[in-house]
């Protein structure tokens, strides 16, 4: 693994991915360190840019955000200027929770989370209004079998 991390660092990362709200004491106990040593390890992982903060896992269904759409985009434009404009535009749409430039038949993939089809149509209209796209194909998720899984560290 890169950035010179050892097994204890991996154990810390695994534990935090499972439960980011662990107290430092509980985290230290789980990986067999003192609290001070645990703090130093966490600080080093942050300084290396490996550990980039903590987030709460939110249940979409409890917030009436039941529609997940994977949007596949194709463009004829590949200049740095167009890409910068496109990135800025997409990042203004809060319903876009993942955004990737990809290889293959499409150029970009977005993951959109929203309430329903009418809400998605508003996202779609905002998306196509901001930049010229060649094609937009939407795939609607029927079921989330595995979502937000921990990284295999």
Tab-separated table of C-alpha atoms in Angstrom:
chain	number	residue	atom	x	y	z
A	1	UNK	CA	0.000	0.000	0.000
A	2	UNK	CA	1.231	3.488	-0.753
A	3	UNK	CA	2.273	6.253	1.625
A	4	UNK	CA	4.104	3.798	3.916
A	5	UNK	CA	1.343	2.687	6.224
A	6	UNK	CA	1.561	-0.402	8.362
A	7	UNK	CA	-0.933	-2.908	9.752
A	8	UNK	CA	-1.906	-0.694	12.690
A	9	UNK	CA	-2.702	2.166	10.293
A	10	UNK	CA	-4.797	-0.239	8.209
A	11	UNK	CA	-6.614	-1.398	11.354
A	12	UNK	CA	-7.319	2.226	12.289
A	13	UNK	CA	-8.689	2.972	8.821
A	14	UNK	CA	-10.873	-0.146	8.826
A	15	UNK	CA	-12.298	0.676	12.253
A	16	UNK	CA	-13.013	4.290	11.309
A	17	UNK	CA	-14.693	3.265	8.054
A	18	UNK	CA	-17.010	0.988	10.026
A	19	UNK	CA	-17.741	3.594	12.689
A	20	UNK	CA	-16.367	7.111	12.311
A	21	UNK	CA	-17.862	8.190	15.641
A	22	UNK	CA	-15.653	5.961	17.802
A	23	UNK	CA	-14.028	7.822	20.648
A	24	UNK	CA	-10.264	7.981	20.545
A	25	UNK	CA	-10.156	5.720	23.606
A	26	UNK	CA	-12.356	3.060	21.956
A	27	UNK	CA	-10.396	3.311	18.725
A	28	UNK	CA	-7.094	2.946	20.578
A	29	UNK	CA	-8.392	-0.136	22.417
A	30	UNK	CA	-9.579	-1.753	19.183
A	31	UNK	CA	-6.156	-1.484	17.574
A	32	UNK	CA	-4.062	-2.091	20.691
A	33	UNK	CA	-2.558	1.373	21.179
A	34	UNK	CA	-2.452	3.961	23.937
A	35	UNK	CA	-4.627	7.015	23.375
A	36	UNK	CA	-1.547	9.183	22.733
A	37	UNK	CA	-0.125	6.742	20.207
A	38	UNK	CA	-3.524	6.494	18.533
A	39	UNK	CA	-3.756	10.283	18.287
A	40	UNK	CA	-0.266	10.475	16.745
A	41	UNK	CA	-1.197	7.798	14.183
A	42	UNK	CA	-4.422	9.587	13.264
A	43	UNK	CA	-2.574	12.898	12.937
A	44	UNK	CA	0.036	11.284	10.683
A	45	UNK	CA	-2.687	9.737	8.492
A	46	UNK	CA	-4.303	13.178	8.215
A	47	UNK	CA	-0.974	14.861	7.422
A	48	UNK	CA	-0.341	12.323	4.647
A	49	UNK	CA	-3.771	13.054	3.186
A	50	UNK	CA	-4.963	9.472	3.699
A	51	UNK	CA	-7.541	10.320	6.362
A	52	UNK	CA	-9.608	13.226	5.093
A	53	UNK	CA	-12.204	13.722	7.795
A	54	UNK	CA	-15.302	11.955	9.019
A	55	UNK	CA	-18.838	11.879	7.675
A	56	UNK	CA	-22.143	10.693	8.952
A	57	UNK	CA	-23.944	7.960	7.048
A	58	UNK	CA	-27.450	9.208	6.317
A	59	UNK	CA	-30.384	6.934	5.462
A	60	UNK	CA	-31.746	8.299	2.161
A	61	UNK	CA	-35.165	6.709	2.655
A	62	UNK	CA	-35.673	8.546	5.955
A	63	UNK	CA	-35.239	11.834	4.079
A	64	UNK	CA	-37.527	10.924	1.161
A	65	UNK	CA	-34.559	10.606	-1.224
A	66	UNK	CA	-35.567	7.304	-2.748
A	67	UNK	CA	-34.522	7.774	-6.380
A	68	UNK	CA	-30.962	6.993	-7.441
A	69	UNK	CA	-30.044	7.658	-11.053
A	70	UNK	CA	-26.781	6.854	-12.817
A	71	UNK	CA	-26.361	9.387	-15.588
A	72	UNK	CA	-24.017	8.555	-18.445
A	73	UNK	CA	-22.801	11.518	-20.507
A	74	UNK	CA	-21.100	11.807	-23.865
A	75	UNK	CA	-19.592	14.994	-25.235
A	76	UNK	CA	-17.832	16.129	-28.392
A	77	UNK	CA	-15.828	18.652	-26.393
A	78	UNK	CA	-12.568	17.702	-24.742
A	79	UNK	CA	-10.737	20.996	-24.276
A	80	UNK	CA	-9.429	22.029	-20.895
A	81	UNK	CA	-11.660	25.110	-20.964
A	82	UNK	CA	-14.810	23.081	-21.658
A	83	UNK	CA	-13.917	20.554	-18.969
A	84	UNK	CA	-13.357	23.306	-16.386
A	85	UNK	CA	-16.734	24.871	-17.233
A	86	UNK	CA	-18.438	21.469	-17.145
A	87	UNK	CA	-16.933	20.573	-13.765
A	88	UNK	CA	-17.976	23.910	-12.269
A	89	UNK	CA	-21.499	23.497	-13.632
A	90	UNK	CA	-21.999	19.916	-12.407
A	91	UNK	CA	-20.627	20.734	-8.964
A	92	UNK	CA	-23.358	23.366	-8.517
A	93	UNK	CA	-25.997	20.606	-8.583
A	94	UNK	CA	-26.273	19.251	-5.015
A	95	UNK	CA	-28.186	16.136	-6.097
A	96	UNK	CA	-25.037	14.933	-7.913
A	97	UNK	CA	-23.310	12.933	-5.176
A	98	UNK	CA	-20.649	11.213	-7.340
A	99	UNK	CA	-19.012	12.537	-10.500
A	100	UNK	CA	-16.455	10.596	-12.568
A	101	UNK	CA	-14.655	10.996	-15.884
A	102	UNK	CA	-14.592	7.499	-17.338
A	103	UNK	CA	-13.266	5.496	-20.271
A	104	UNK	CA	-15.377	3.468	-22.653
A	105	UNK	CA	-18.557	4.365	-24.521
A	106	UNK	CA	-19.281	7.355	-22.269
A	107	UNK	CA	-17.139	10.240	-21.066
A	108	UNK	CA	-18.673	10.952	-17.632
A	109	UNK	CA	-20.805	9.212	-15.029
A	110	UNK	CA	-22.874	10.979	-12.402
A	111	UNK	CA	-24.726	9.492	-9.481
A	112	UNK	CA	-27.799	11.555	-8.718
A	113	UNK	CA	-29.858	11.127	-5.535
A	114	UNK	CA	-33.238	12.802	-5.433
A	115	UNK	CA	-36.843	12.396	-4.297
A	116	UNK	CA	-38.704	11.178	-7.366
A	117	UNK	CA	-38.941	11.357	-11.148
A	118	UNK	CA	-40.213	14.950	-11.160
A	119	UNK	CA	-37.263	15.990	-8.976
A	120	UNK	CA	-34.862	14.140	-11.246
A	121	UNK	CA	-36.324	15.916	-14.284
A	122	UNK	CA	-35.461	19.250	-12.649
A	123	UNK	CA	-31.886	18.034	-12.112
A	124	UNK	CA	-31.759	16.858	-15.729
A	125	UNK	CA	-32.999	20.228	-16.990
A	126	UNK	CA	-30.353	22.050	-14.921
A	127	UNK	CA	-27.668	19.681	-16.173
A	128	UNK	CA	-28.380	20.138	-19.873
A	129	UNK	CA	-28.978	23.886	-19.558
A	130	UNK	CA	-25.431	24.600	-18.408
A	131	UNK	CA	-23.237	22.974	-21.045
A	132	UNK	CA	-23.475	21.388	-24.467
A	133	UNK	CA	-23.614	17.587	-24.263
A	134	UNK	CA	-23.771	15.034	-27.061
A	135	UNK	CA	-25.918	12.492	-25.218
A	136	UNK	CA	-27.394	11.903	-21.779
A	137	UNK	CA	-28.491	8.398	-20.773
A	138	UNK	CA	-30.137	7.752	-17.407
A	139	UNK	CA	-30.222	4.426	-15.566
A	140	UNK	CA	-32.578	4.203	-12.601
A	141	UNK	CA	-31.501	2.062	-9.648
A	142	UNK	CA	-34.056	-0.518	-8.589
A	143	UNK	CA	-32.278	-1.597	-5.405
A	144	UNK	CA	-29.086	-0.658	-3.569
A	145	UNK	CA	-27.456	-4.008	-2.877
A	146	UNK	CA	-24.199	-2.536	-1.559
A	147	UNK	CA	-23.614	1.192	-1.222
A	148	UNK	CA	-20.821	3.190	0.375
A	149	UNK	CA	-18.761	0.124	1.245
A	150	UNK	CA	-15.479	0.667	3.081
A	151	UNK	CA	-12.299	0.800	1.029
A	152	UNK	CA	-10.305	-2.459	1.074
A	153	UNK	CA	-7.350	-1.306	3.169
